[in-house]
Amino acid sequence: MFSETEKETTKSFSWKNELKEFISAAIWAVILAFIIKTFIFQLTYVPTGSMIPTILPNDRVVVLKFWYKIKPIERGQIVVFDPPNSANSPPFIKRVIGLPGETLEIKNNTVYINGKPLKENYLPAKMEMEPFGPFKIPKDAIFVMGDNRQHSADSRYFGAVPIKNIKGRAVLTYWPLNRVKVLR
């Protein structure tokens, strides 16, 4: 059996080891959280109704930050970005409508890309839009619009979004629980 001195030494040694393990685990957790939030994904709150009916006000969304490092931006994807010329604005969330180098025009409540009507199955019926364009999208930018076109501050107002301003692709609503869904 252990003597009293040996028991005290064992308790002290065990307590110190557990403290070291806890501090080490906490440091690694902070480093891992930083890496995940900086490079992999972030959780975003949507305060406005510009994406109704796809995303409702107060929905929480998962944004994959690395997505566009491995795949090109595609029309119809929902992106989170820093709006152009708005240094103090929180990030916006909108749908990619026009790609670099394309010409976009809105007439008769229809979006045209390079003269061809764009099919937008995600929009509510009878969406009314003011005529716009034609607008040539710069080679290093995209054109974004909210799904709730009548109540969306988007590229029709602030211009094309430089690709460097894109933070990531919104892929999932996770809150409230009754609205959890993959975003298409």
CSV table of C-alpha atoms in Angstrom, one decimal:
chain,number,residue,atom,x,y,z
A,1,MET,CA,0.0,0.0,0.0
A,2,PHE,CA,0.9,3.7,-0.3
A,3,SER,CA,2.3,5.7,2.5
A,4,GLU,CA,0.7,9.1,3.4
A,5,THR,CA,3.5,10.9,1.6
A,6,GLU,CA,3.1,8.8,-1.5
A,7,LYS,CA,-0.7,9.4,-1.5
A,8,GLU,CA,-0.2,13.2,-1.3
A,9,THR,CA,2.4,13.1,-4.1
A,10,THR,CA,0.1,11.0,-6.3
A,11,LYS,CA,-2.9,13.4,-5.6
A,12,SER,CA,-0.7,16.4,-6.4
A,13,PHE,CA,0.7,14.8,-9.5
A,14,SER,CA,-2.7,13.8,-10.7
A,15,TRP,CA,-4.2,17.3,-10.1
A,16,LYS,CA,-1.3,19.0,-11.9
A,17,ASN,CA,-1.6,16.6,-14.9
A,18,GLU,CA,-5.4,17.2,-15.1
A,19,LEU,CA,-4.8,21.0,-15.1
A,20,LYS,CA,-2.2,20.7,-17.8
A,21,GLU,CA,-4.5,18.5,-19.9
A,22,PHE,CA,-7.4,20.9,-19.4
A,23,ILE,CA,-5.3,24.0,-20.4
A,24,SER,CA,-3.9,22.1,-23.4
A,25,ALA,CA,-7.4,21.0,-24.5
A,26,ALA,CA,-8.7,24.6,-24.1
A,27,ILE,CA,-5.9,26.0,-26.2
A,28,TRP,CA,-6.5,23.4,-29.0
A,29,ALA,CA,-10.2,24.1,-28.9
A,30,VAL,CA,-9.6,27.9,-29.4
A,31,ILE,CA,-7.1,27.2,-32.2
A,32,LEU,CA,-9.5,24.8,-33.9
A,33,ALA,CA,-12.5,27.1,-33.6
A,34,PHE,CA,-10.4,30.0,-35.1
A,35,ILE,CA,-9.4,27.8,-38.0
A,36,ILE,CA,-13.0,26.6,-38.6
A,37,LYS,CA,-14.5,30.1,-38.4
A,38,THR,CA,-11.8,31.7,-40.5
A,39,PHE,CA,-11.4,29.1,-43.3
A,40,ILE,CA,-14.2,26.5,-43.3
A,41,PHE,CA,-17.6,27.8,-42.3
A,42,GLN,CA,-19.5,30.4,-40.3
A,43,LEU,CA,-23.0,30.7,-38.9
A,44,THR,CA,-25.0,33.8,-40.1
A,45,TYR,CA,-28.1,35.5,-38.9
A,46,VAL,CA,-30.5,36.9,-41.6
A,47,PRO,CA,-32.2,40.0,-40.3
A,48,THR,CA,-34.2,41.1,-43.4
A,49,GLY,CA,-36.9,39.7,-45.7
A,50,SER,CA,-35.0,40.2,-49.0
A,51,MET,CA,-34.7,36.4,-49.6
A,52,ILE,CA,-38.4,35.5,-48.8
A,53,PRO,CA,-39.6,32.8,-49.5
A,54,THR,CA,-36.3,30.9,-49.5
A,55,ILE,CA,-34.9,32.4,-46.3
A,56,LEU,CA,-37.1,34.2,-43.8
A,57,PRO,CA,-36.2,37.0,-41.4
A,58,ASN,CA,-34.4,35.7,-38.3
A,59,ASP,CA,-33.3,32.4,-40.0
A,60,ARG,CA,-29.8,31.2,-39.1
A,61,VAL,CA,-27.7,30.0,-42.0
A,62,VAL,CA,-24.6,27.9,-42.4
A,63,VAL,CA,-22.1,29.4,-44.9
A,64,LEU,CA,-19.3,27.4,-46.4
A,65,LYS,CA,-16.3,29.7,-46.8
A,66,PHE,CA,-14.0,27.4,-48.7
A,67,TRP,CA,-16.6,26.5,-51.4
A,68,TYR,CA,-15.4,28.9,-54.0
A,69,LYS,CA,-11.8,27.9,-53.5
A,70,ILE,CA,-12.6,24.5,-55.0
A,71,LYS,CA,-15.6,25.1,-57.2
A,72,PRO,CA,-16.6,28.1,-59.5
A,73,ILE,CA,-19.5,30.3,-58.6
A,74,GLU,CA,-22.7,29.2,-60.3
A,75,ARG,CA,-25.9,31.0,-61.2
A,76,GLY,CA,-28.7,30.3,-58.6
A,77,GLN,CA,-26.4,29.8,-55.7
A,78,ILE,CA,-27.0,31.9,-52.5
A,79,VAL,CA,-23.9,33.8,-51.4
A,80,VAL,CA,-22.9,35.9,-48.4
A,81,PHE,CA,-20.8,38.9,-49.3
A,82,ASP,CA,-19.6,42.3,-48.2
A,83,PRO,CA,-21.6,44.9,-50.2
A,84,PRO,CA,-19.5,47.1,-52.5
A,85,ASN,CA,-18.7,50.6,-51.1
A,86,SER,CA,-20.1,49.8,-47.7
A,87,ALA,CA,-17.2,49.5,-45.2
A,88,ASN,CA,-19.4,49.5,-42.1
A,89,SER,CA,-22.3,47.3,-43.4
A,90,PRO,CA,-22.8,43.8,-42.2
A,91,PRO,CA,-22.6,41.1,-44.9
A,92,PHE,CA,-25.5,40.6,-47.3
A,93,ILE,CA,-27.1,37.4,-48.5
A,94,LYS,CA,-28.4,37.2,-52.0
A,95,ARG,CA,-28.8,34.8,-55.0
A,96,VAL,CA,-26.3,34.8,-57.9
A,97,ILE,CA,-28.2,35.9,-61.0
A,98,GLY,CA,-25.5,37.0,-63.5
A,99,LEU,CA,-21.9,35.7,-63.9
A,100,PRO,CA,-18.7,37.6,-65.0
A,101,GLY,CA,-18.9,38.9,-68.6
A,102,GLU,CA,-22.6,38.4,-69.1
A,103,THR,CA,-25.2,41.0,-70.0
A,104,LEU,CA,-28.2,41.2,-67.8
A,105,GLU,CA,-31.5,42.9,-68.5
A,106,ILE,CA,-34.9,43.0,-66.8
A,107,LYS,CA,-38.0,43.6,-68.9
A,108,ASN,CA,-41.6,42.5,-68.6
A,109,ASN,CA,-40.9,41.0,-65.1
A,110,THR,CA,-38.3,38.6,-66.6
A,111,VAL,CA,-34.6,38.5,-66.2
A,112,TYR,CA,-32.7,38.1,-69.4
A,113,ILE,CA,-29.1,36.8,-69.5
A,114,ASN,CA,-27.4,37.5,-72.9
A,115,GLY,CA,-30.8,38.0,-74.4
A,116,LYS,CA,-32.3,34.7,-73.1
A,117,PRO,CA,-35.0,34.5,-70.4
A,118,LEU,CA,-33.8,33.1,-67.1
A,119,LYS,CA,-35.9,30.4,-65.5
A,120,GLU,CA,-36.3,31.2,-61.8
A,121,ASN,CA,-38.4,28.5,-60.2
A,122,TYR,CA,-37.5,29.7,-56.7
A,123,LEU,CA,-39.4,33.0,-57.1
A,124,PRO,CA,-43.0,33.5,-55.9
A,125,ALA,CA,-45.6,33.7,-58.7
A,126,LYS,CA,-46.4,37.2,-60.1
A,127,MET,CA,-43.1,38.7,-59.1
A,128,GLU,CA,-43.0,42.3,-60.4
A,129,MET,CA,-39.7,43.9,-61.3
A,130,GLU,CA,-38.9,47.4,-62.6
A,131,PRO,CA,-37.1,47.4,-66.0
A,132,PHE,CA,-33.3,47.4,-65.7
A,133,GLY,CA,-30.4,47.4,-68.0
A,134,PRO,CA,-28.9,46.2,-70.1
A,135,PHE,CA,-26.0,45.9,-67.7
A,136,LYS,CA,-22.6,44.3,-68.6
A,137,ILE,CA,-21.2,42.5,-65.6
A,138,PRO,CA,-17.5,43.1,-65.2
A,139,LYS,CA,-15.1,40.1,-65.6
A,140,ASP,CA,-14.2,40.0,-61.9
A,141,ALA,CA,-17.8,40.4,-60.5
A,142,ILE,CA,-21.2,38.8,-60.2
A,143,PHE,CA,-24.8,40.2,-60.2
A,144,VAL,CA,-26.9,39.3,-57.2
A,145,MET,CA,-30.6,39.7,-56.4
A,146,GLY,CA,-32.8,38.8,-53.5
A,147,ASP,CA,-35.7,36.4,-54.1
A,148,ASN,CA,-38.1,39.0,-52.7
A,149,ARG,CA,-37.3,41.4,-55.6
A,150,GLN,CA,-39.7,44.1,-54.6
A,151,HIS,CA,-38.0,44.5,-51.2
A,152,SER,CA,-34.3,43.8,-51.9
A,153,ALA,CA,-31.3,46.1,-52.0
A,154,ASP,CA,-29.2,44.3,-54.5
A,155,SER,CA,-27.0,44.7,-57.6
A,156,ARG,CA,-29.7,46.7,-59.3
A,157,TYR,CA,-28.9,49.4,-56.6
A,158,PHE,CA,-25.3,49.0,-55.6
A,159,GLY,CA,-23.9,47.4,-58.8
A,160,ALA,CA,-22.0,44.2,-59.4
A,161,VAL,CA,-20.3,42.5,-56.5
A,162,PRO,CA,-16.6,41.9,-56.9
A,163,ILE,CA,-15.8,38.2,-56.5
A,164,LYS,CA,-13.2,39.2,-53.8
A,165,ASN,CA,-16.1,40.4,-51.6
A,166,ILE,CA,-17.7,37.0,-51.5
A,167,LYS,CA,-17.4,35.3,-48.1
A,168,GLY,CA,-19.0,32.0,-49.0
A,169,ARG,CA,-22.0,30.0,-50.1
A,170,ALA,CA,-25.0,29.6,-47.9
A,171,VAL,CA,-25.9,25.9,-47.9
A,172,LEU,CA,-28.3,25.3,-45.0
A,173,THR,CA,-30.8,27.0,-42.7
A,174,TYR,CA,-30.4,25.5,-39.2
A,175,TRP,CA,-32.7,27.6,-37.1
A,176,PRO,CA,-35.5,27.7,-36.3
A,177,LEU,CA,-35.7,23.9,-36.2
A,178,ASN,CA,-39.0,23.8,-38.1
A,179,ARG,CA,-37.2,25.5,-41.1
A,180,VAL,CA,-34.1,23.4,-41.3
A,181,LYS,CA,-33.4,22.8,-45.0
A,182,VAL,CA,-30.7,22.6,-47.6
A,183,LEU,CA,-30.6,25.8,-49.7
A,184,ARG,CA,-30.8,25.3,-53.5
